[in-house]
Coordinates of N, CA and C in Angstrom, one line a residue:
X1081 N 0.8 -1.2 0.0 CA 0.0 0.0 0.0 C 0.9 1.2 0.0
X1082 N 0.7 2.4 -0.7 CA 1.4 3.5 -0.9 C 1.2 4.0 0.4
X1083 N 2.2 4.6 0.8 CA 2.0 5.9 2.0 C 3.5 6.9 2.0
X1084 N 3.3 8.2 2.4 CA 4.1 9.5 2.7 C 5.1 8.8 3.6
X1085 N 6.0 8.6 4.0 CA 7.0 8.3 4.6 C 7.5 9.4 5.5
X1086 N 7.7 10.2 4.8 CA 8.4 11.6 5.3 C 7.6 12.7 4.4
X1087 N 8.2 14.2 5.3 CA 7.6 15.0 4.0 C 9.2 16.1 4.6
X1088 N 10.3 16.6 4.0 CA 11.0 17.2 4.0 C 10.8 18.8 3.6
X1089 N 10.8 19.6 4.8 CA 10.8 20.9 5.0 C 11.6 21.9 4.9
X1090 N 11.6 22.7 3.5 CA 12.8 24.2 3.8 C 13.4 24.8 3.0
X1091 N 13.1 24.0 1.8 CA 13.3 25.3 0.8 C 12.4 26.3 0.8
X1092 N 12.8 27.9 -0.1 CA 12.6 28.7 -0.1 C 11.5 28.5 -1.7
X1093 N 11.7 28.4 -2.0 CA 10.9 27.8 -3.4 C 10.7 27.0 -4.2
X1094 N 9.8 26.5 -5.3 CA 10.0 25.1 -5.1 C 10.7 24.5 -5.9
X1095 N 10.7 22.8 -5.1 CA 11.9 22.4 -5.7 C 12.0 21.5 -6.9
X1096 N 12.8 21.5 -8.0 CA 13.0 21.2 -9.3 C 13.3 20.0 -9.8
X1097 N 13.8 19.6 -8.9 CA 14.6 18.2 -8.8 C 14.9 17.3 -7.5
X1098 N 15.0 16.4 -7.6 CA 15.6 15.5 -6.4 C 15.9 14.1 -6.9
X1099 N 16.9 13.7 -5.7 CA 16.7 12.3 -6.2 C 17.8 11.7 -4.8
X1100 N 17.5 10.1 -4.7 CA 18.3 9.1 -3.4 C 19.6 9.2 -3.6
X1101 N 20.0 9.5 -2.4 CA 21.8 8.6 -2.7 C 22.1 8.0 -2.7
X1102 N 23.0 6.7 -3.2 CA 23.3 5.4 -3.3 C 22.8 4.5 -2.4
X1103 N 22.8 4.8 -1.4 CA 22.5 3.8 -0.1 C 21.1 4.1 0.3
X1104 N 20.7 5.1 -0.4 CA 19.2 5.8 0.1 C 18.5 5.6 1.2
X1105 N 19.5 6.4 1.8 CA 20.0 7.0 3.2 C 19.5 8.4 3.3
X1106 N 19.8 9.4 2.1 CA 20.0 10.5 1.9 C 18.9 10.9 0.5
X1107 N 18.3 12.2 0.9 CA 17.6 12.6 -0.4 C 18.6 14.0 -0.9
X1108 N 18.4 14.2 -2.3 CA 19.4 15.8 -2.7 C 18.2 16.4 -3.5
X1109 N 18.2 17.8 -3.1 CA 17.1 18.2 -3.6 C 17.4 19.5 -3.8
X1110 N 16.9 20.4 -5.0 CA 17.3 21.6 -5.8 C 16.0 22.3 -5.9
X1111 N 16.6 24.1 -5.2 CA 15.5 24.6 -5.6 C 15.6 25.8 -6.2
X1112 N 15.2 27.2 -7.4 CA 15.6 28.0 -7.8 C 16.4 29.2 -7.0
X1113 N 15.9 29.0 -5.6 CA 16.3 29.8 -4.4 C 17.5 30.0 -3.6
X1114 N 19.1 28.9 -5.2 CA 20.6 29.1 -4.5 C 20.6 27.7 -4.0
X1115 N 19.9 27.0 -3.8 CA 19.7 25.7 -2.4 C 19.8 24.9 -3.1
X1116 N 21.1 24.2 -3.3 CA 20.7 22.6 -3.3 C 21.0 22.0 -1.1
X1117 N 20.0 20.9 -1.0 CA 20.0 20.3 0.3 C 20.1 18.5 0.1
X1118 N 21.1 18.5 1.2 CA 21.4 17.2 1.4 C 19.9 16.5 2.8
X1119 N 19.0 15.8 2.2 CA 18.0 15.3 3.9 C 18.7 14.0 4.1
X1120 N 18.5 13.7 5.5 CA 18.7 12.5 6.1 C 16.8 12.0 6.1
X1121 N 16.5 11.1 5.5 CA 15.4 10.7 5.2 C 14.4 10.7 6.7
X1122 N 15.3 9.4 7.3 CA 15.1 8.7 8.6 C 14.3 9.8 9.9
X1123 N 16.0 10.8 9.4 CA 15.4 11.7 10.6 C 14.5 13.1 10.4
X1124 N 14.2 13.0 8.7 CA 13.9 14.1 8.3 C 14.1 15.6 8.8
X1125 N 15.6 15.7 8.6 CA 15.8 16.6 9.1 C 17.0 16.8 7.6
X1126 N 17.5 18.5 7.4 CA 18.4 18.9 6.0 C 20.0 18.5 6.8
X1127 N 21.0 17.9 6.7 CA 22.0 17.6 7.2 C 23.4 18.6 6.3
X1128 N 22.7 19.1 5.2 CA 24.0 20.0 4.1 C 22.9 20.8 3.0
X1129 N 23.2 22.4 3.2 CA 22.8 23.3 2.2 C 24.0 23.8 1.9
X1130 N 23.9 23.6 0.6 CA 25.1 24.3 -0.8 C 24.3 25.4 -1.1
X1131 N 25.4 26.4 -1.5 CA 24.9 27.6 -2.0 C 25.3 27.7 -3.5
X1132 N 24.0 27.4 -4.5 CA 24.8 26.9 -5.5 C 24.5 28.2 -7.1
X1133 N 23.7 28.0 -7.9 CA 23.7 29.1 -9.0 C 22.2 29.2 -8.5
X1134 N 21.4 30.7 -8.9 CA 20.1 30.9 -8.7 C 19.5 30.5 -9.7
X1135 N 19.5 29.4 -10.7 CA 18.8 29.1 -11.3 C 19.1 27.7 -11.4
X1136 N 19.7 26.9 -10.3 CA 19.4 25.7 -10.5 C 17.8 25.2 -10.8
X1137 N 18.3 23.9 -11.7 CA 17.3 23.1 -12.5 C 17.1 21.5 -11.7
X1138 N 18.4 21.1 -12.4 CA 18.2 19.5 -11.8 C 19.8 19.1 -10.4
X1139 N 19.7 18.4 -10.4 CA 20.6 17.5 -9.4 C 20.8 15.7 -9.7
X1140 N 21.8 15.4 -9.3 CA 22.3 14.0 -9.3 C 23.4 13.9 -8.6
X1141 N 23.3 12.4 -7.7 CA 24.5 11.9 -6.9 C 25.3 11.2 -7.9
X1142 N 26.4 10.7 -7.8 CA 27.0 9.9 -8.1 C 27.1 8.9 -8.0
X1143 N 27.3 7.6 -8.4 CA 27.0 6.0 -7.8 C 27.8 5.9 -6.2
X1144 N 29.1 6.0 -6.6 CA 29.7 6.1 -5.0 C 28.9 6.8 -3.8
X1145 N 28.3 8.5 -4.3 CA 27.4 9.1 -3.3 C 28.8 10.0 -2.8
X1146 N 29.7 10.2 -3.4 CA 30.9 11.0 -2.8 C 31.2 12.5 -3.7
X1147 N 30.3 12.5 -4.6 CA 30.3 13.7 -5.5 C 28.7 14.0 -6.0
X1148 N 28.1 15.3 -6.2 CA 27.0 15.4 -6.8 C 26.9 16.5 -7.9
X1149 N 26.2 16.0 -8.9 CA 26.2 17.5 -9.7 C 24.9 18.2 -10.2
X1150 N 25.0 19.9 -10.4 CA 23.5 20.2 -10.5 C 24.0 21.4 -11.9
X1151 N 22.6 21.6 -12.4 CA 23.4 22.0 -13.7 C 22.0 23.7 -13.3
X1152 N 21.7 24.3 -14.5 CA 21.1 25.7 -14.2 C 20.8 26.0 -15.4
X1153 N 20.2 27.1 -15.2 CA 19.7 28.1 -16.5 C 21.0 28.7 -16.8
X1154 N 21.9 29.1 -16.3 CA 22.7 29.9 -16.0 C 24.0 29.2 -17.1
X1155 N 23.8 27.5 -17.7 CA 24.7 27.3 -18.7 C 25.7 26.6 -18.0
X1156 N 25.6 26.3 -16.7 CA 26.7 25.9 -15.8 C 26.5 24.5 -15.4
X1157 N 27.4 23.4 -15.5 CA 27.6 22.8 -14.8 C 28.3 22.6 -13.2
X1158 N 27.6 22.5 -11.9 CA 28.4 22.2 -11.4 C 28.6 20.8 -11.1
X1159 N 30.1 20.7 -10.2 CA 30.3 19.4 -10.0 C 31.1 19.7 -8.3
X1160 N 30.5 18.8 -7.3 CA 30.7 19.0 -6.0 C 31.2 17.4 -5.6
X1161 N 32.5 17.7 -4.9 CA 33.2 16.8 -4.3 C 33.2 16.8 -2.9
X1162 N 33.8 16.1 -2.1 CA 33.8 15.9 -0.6 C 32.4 16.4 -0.1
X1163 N 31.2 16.4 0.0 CA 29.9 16.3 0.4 C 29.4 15.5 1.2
X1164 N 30.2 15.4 2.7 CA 29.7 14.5 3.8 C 28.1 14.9 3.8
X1165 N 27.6 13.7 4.5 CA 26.1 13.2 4.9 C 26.0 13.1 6.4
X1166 N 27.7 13.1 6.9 CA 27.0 13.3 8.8 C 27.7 14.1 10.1
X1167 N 27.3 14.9 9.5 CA 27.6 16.6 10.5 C 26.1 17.0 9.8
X1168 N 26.7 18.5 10.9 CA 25.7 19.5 11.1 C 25.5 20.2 9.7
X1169 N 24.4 21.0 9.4 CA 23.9 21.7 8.1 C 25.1 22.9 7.9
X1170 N 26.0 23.2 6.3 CA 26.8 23.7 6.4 C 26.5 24.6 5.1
X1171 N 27.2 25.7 4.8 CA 27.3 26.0 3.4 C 28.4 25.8 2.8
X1172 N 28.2 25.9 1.7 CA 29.7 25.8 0.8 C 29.6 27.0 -0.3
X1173 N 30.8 27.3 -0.7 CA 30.5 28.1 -1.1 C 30.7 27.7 -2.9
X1174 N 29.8 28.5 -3.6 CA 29.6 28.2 -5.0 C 30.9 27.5 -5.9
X1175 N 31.0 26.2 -6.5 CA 31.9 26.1 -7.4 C 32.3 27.6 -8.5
X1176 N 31.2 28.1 -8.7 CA 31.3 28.7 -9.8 C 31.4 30.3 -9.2
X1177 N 31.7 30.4 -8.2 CA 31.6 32.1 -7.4 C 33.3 32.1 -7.1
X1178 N 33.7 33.7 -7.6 CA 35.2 34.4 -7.6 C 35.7 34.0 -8.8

């Protein structure tokens, strides 16, 4: 039988994209609003906000789950490395900023 498991709270607007991380442990989810977020499903709670292009579109982990990338209106690929899943909520600061 289908049911809501979770419902994940906090972006600023809505979001475009998402999808599991390898172990689907973790949800990544993109919203026009700068924000890509890393959720911990379980505890439903955001564990990593990236501050990324204001026009992100989509998002994707990588099979390992150790890099993710999100792409934009803006023509940009990004590509994010070292992306822990267990500490506190952090920013990073834009691949594509300076």
């Amino acid at each position: 039988e289908e049911a809501v498991v979770a419902i994940l709270v906090g972006h600023g607007a809505p979001v475009h994209d998402c999808c599991f991380s390898p172990d689907n442990r973790f949800v990544l989810s993109c919203s026009p609003g700068r924000s890509l977020r890393v959720w911990a499903v379980a505890e439903q709670v955001c564990v990593r906000q990236l501050v990324c292009s204001p026009d992100v579109l989509r998002c994707c982990w990588s099979t390992d789950g150790r890099t993710i990338v999100s792409i934009g209106r803006d023509k940009l690929l990004a590509v994010w490395s070292g992306v822990e899943t267990t500490s506190s909520t952090k920013e990073h600061p834009s691949p594509t900023a300076g």
